[in-house]
mmCIF file of C-alpha atoms in Angstrom:
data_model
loop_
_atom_site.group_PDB
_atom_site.id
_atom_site.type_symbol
_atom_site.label_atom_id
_atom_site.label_comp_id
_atom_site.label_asym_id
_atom_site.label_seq_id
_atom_site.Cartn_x
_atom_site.Cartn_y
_atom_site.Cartn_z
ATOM 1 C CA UNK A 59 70.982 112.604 130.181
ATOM 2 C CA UNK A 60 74.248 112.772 131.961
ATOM 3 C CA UNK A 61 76.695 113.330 128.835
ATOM 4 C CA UNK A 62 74.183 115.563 127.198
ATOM 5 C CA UNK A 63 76.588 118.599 127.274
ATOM 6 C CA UNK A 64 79.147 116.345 126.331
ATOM 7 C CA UNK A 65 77.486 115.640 123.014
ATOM 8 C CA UNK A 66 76.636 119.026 122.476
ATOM 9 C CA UNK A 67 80.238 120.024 123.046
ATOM 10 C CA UNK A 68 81.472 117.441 120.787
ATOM 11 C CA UNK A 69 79.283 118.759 117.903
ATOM 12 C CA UNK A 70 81.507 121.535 117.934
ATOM 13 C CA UNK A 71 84.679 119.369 117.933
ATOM 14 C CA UNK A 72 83.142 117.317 115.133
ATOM 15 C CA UNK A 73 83.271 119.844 113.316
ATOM 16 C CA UNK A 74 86.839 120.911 113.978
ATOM 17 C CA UNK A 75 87.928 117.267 113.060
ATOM 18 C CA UNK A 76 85.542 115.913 111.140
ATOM 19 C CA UNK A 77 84.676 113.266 113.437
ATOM 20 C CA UNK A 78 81.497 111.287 114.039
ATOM 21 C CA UNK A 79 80.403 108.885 116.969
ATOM 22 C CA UNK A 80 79.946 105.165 116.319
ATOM 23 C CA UNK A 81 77.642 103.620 118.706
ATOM 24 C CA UNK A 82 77.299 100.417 120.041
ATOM 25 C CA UNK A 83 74.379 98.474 119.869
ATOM 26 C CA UNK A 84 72.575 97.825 123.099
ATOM 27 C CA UNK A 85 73.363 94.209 122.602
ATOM 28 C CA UNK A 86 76.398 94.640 122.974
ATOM 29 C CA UNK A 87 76.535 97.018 125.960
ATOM 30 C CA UNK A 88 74.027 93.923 127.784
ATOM 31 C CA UNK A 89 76.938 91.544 126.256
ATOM 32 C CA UNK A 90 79.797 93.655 128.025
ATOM 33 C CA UNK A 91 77.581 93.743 131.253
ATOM 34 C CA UNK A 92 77.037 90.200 131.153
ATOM 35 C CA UNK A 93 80.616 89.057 131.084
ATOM 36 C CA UNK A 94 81.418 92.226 133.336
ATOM 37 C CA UNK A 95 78.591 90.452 135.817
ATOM 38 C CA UNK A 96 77.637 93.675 136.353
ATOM 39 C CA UNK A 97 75.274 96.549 134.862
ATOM 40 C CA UNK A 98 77.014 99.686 134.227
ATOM 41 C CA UNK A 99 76.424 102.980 135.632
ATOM 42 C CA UNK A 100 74.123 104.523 133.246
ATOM 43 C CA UNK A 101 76.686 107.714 132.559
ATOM 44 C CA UNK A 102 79.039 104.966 131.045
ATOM 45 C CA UNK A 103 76.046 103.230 129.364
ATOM 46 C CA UNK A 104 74.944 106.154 127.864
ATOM 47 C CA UNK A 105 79.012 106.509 126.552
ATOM 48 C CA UNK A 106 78.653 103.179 125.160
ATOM 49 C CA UNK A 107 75.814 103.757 123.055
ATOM 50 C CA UNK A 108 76.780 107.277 122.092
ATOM 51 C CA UNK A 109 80.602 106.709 120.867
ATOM 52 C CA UNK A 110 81.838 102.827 122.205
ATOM 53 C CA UNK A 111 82.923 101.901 119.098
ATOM 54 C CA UNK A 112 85.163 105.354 118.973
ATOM 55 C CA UNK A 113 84.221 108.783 118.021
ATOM 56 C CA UNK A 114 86.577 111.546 117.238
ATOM 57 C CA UNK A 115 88.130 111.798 120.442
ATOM 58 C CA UNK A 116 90.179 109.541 122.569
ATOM 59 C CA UNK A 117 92.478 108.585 119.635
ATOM 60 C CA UNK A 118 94.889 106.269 120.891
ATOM 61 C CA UNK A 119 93.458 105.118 124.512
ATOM 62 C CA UNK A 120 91.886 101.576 124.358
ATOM 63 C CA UNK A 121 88.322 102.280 125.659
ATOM 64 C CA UNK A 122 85.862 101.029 123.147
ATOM 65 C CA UNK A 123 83.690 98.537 122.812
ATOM 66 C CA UNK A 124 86.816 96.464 121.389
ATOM 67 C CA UNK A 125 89.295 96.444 124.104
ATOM 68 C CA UNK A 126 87.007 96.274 127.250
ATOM 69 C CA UNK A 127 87.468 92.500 127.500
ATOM 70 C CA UNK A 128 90.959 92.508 127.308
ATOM 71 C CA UNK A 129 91.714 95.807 129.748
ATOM 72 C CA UNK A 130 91.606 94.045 133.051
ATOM 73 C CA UNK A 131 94.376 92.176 132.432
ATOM 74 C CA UNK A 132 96.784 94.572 131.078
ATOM 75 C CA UNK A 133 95.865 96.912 134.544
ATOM 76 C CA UNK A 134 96.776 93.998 136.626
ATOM 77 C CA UNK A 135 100.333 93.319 134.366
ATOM 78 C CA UNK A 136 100.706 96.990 134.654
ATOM 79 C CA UNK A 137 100.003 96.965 138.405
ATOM 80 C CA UNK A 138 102.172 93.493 138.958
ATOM 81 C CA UNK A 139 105.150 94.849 136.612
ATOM 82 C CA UNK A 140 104.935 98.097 139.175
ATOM 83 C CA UNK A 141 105.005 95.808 142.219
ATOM 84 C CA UNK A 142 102.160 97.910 143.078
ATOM 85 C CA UNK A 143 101.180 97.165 146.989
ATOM 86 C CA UNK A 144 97.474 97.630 146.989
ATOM 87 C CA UNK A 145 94.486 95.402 145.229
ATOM 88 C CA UNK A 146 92.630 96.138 141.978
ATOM 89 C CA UNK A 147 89.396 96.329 143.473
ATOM 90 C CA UNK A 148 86.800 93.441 142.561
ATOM 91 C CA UNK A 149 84.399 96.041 141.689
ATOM 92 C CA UNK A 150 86.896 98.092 139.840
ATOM 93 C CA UNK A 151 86.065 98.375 135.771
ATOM 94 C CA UNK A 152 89.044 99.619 133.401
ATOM 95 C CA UNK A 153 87.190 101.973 131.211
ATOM 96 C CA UNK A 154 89.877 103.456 129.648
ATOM 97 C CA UNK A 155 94.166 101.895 129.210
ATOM 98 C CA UNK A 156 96.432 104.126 127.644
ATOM 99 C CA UNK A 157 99.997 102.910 126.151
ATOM 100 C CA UNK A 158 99.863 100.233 128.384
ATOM 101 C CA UNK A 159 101.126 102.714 131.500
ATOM 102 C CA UNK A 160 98.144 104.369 132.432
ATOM 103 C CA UNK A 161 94.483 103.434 133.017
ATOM 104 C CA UNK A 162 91.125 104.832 134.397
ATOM 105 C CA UNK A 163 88.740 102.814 136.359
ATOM 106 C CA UNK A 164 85.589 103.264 138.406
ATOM 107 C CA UNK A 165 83.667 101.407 141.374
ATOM 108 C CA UNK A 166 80.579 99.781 139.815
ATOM 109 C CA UNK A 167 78.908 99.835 142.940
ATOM 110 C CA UNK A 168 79.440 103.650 143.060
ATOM 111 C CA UNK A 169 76.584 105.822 141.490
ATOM 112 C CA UNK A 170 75.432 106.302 137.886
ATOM 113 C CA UNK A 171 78.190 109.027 137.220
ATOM 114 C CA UNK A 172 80.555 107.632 139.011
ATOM 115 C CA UNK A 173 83.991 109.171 140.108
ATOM 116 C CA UNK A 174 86.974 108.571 138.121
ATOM 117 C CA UNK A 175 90.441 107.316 139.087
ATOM 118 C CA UNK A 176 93.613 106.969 137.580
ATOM 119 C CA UNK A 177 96.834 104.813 138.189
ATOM 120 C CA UNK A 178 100.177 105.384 136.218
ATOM 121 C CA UNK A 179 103.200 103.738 136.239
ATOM 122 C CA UNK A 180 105.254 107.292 136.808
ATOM 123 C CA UNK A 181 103.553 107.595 139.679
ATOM 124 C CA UNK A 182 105.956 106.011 142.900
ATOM 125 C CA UNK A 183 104.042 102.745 143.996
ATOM 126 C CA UNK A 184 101.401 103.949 145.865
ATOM 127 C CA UNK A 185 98.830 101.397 147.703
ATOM 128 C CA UNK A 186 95.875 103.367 146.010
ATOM 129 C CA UNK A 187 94.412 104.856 142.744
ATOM 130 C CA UNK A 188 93.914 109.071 142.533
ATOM 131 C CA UNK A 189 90.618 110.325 142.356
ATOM 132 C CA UNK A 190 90.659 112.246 138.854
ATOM 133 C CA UNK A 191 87.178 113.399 138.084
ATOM 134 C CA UNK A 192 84.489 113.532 140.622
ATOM 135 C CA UNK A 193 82.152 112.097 138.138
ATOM 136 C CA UNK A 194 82.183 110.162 134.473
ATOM 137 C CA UNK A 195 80.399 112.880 132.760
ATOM 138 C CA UNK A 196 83.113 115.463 134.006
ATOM 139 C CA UNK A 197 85.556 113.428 132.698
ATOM 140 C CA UNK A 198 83.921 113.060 129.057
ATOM 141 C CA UNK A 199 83.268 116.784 128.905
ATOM 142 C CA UNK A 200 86.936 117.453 130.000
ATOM 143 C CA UNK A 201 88.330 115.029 127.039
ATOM 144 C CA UNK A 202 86.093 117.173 124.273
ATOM 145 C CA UNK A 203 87.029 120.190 125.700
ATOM 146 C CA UNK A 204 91.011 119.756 125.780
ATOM 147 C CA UNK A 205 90.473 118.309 121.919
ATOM 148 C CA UNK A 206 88.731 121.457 121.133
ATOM 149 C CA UNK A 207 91.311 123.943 122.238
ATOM 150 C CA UNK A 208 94.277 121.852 120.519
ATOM 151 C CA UNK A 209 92.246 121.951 117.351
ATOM 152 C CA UNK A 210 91.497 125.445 117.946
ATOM 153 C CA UNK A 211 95.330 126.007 118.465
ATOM 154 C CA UNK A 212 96.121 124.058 115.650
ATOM 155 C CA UNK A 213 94.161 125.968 113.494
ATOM 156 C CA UNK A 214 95.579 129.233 114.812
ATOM 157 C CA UNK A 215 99.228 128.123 114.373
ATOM 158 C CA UNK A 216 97.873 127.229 110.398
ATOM 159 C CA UNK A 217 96.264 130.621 109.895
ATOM 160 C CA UNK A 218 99.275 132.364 111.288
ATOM 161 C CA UNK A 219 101.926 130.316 109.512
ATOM 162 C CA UNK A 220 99.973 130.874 105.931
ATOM 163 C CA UNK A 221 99.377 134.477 106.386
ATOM 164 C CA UNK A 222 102.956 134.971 106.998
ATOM 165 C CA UNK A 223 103.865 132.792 103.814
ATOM 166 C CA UNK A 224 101.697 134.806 101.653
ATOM 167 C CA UNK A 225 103.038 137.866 103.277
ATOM 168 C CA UNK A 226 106.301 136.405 102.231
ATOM 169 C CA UNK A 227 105.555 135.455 98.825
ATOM 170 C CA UNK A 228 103.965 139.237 98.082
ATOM 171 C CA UNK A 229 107.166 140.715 99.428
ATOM 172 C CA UNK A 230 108.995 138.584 97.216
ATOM 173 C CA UNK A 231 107.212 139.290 94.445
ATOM 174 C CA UNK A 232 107.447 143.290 94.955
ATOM 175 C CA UNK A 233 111.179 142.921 95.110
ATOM 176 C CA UNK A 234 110.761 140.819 91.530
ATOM 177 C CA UNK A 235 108.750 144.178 89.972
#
């Protein structure tokens, strides 16, 4: 529904990197709601039960089904540690915490594919969080894409570097005759 580009996108990637999405159950997204005390917006939902246990992308961000509990706090240490001036939000959710100096949230009272925003600690203190994506599905898409193009680049770099090795090795070998 709202990621299904996303997914269609990220067939390609899994390709690229052999990756595969690991859902979660939808027990456990109702679990996550319940302690949230709220029901997600059904683009991060649909996230949930597509990829929340991981999924090829997002290597190294806490954002799965794992860490959800435990990202509130580390945005408000983050946030305290920065002397930041402004509130977290009630109705904030940490989606997404990265190194401990970054994180992504959205409004759960906002609409089913919500905005994005984004604090970071090398930001100056500011008294509010920047508006990254003007939905969750844009931002999902976005992720997939930029993996795509480094594995695409990646690959590039490797087809370069062993033609010119081969070329090497032929020359080499011409010299030997």
């Amino acid at each position: 529904m709202y990621l299904d580009k996303a997914k269609k996108r990220a067939e390609d990637l899994y390709r690229l990197n052999s990756g595969q999405p690991y859902p979660c159950t939808i027990e456990e997204v109702e679990e996550i709601e319940r302690w949230s005390g709220h029901r997600f917006p059904e683009a991060h939902r649909e996230f949930l039960l597509w990829m929340g246990r991981g999924g090829g992308f997002l290597q190294g961000f806490d954002g799965f089904y794992r860490h959800l509990k435990d990202l509130p706090s580390f945005a408000q240490e983050l946030l305290e540690e920065d002397q930041f001036i402004g509130q977290l939000p009630e109705n904030a959710f940490i989606f997404l915490m990265y190194q401990r100096f970054q994180f992504n949230c959205f409004y759960l009272d906002d609409s089913d594919d919500p905005p994005i925003y984004w604090y970071s600690e090398e930001i100056p203190t500011t008294t509010s969080f920047t508006l990254l994506y003007s939905c969750f599905s844009e931002f999902i898409l976005t992720e997939i894409e930029g993996h795509i193009k480094s594995y695409e680049s990646l690959a590039a770099t490797k087809r370069i570097h062993t033609k010119t090795k081969s070329n090497e090795i032929g020359k080499s070998q011409k010299e030997e005759i």
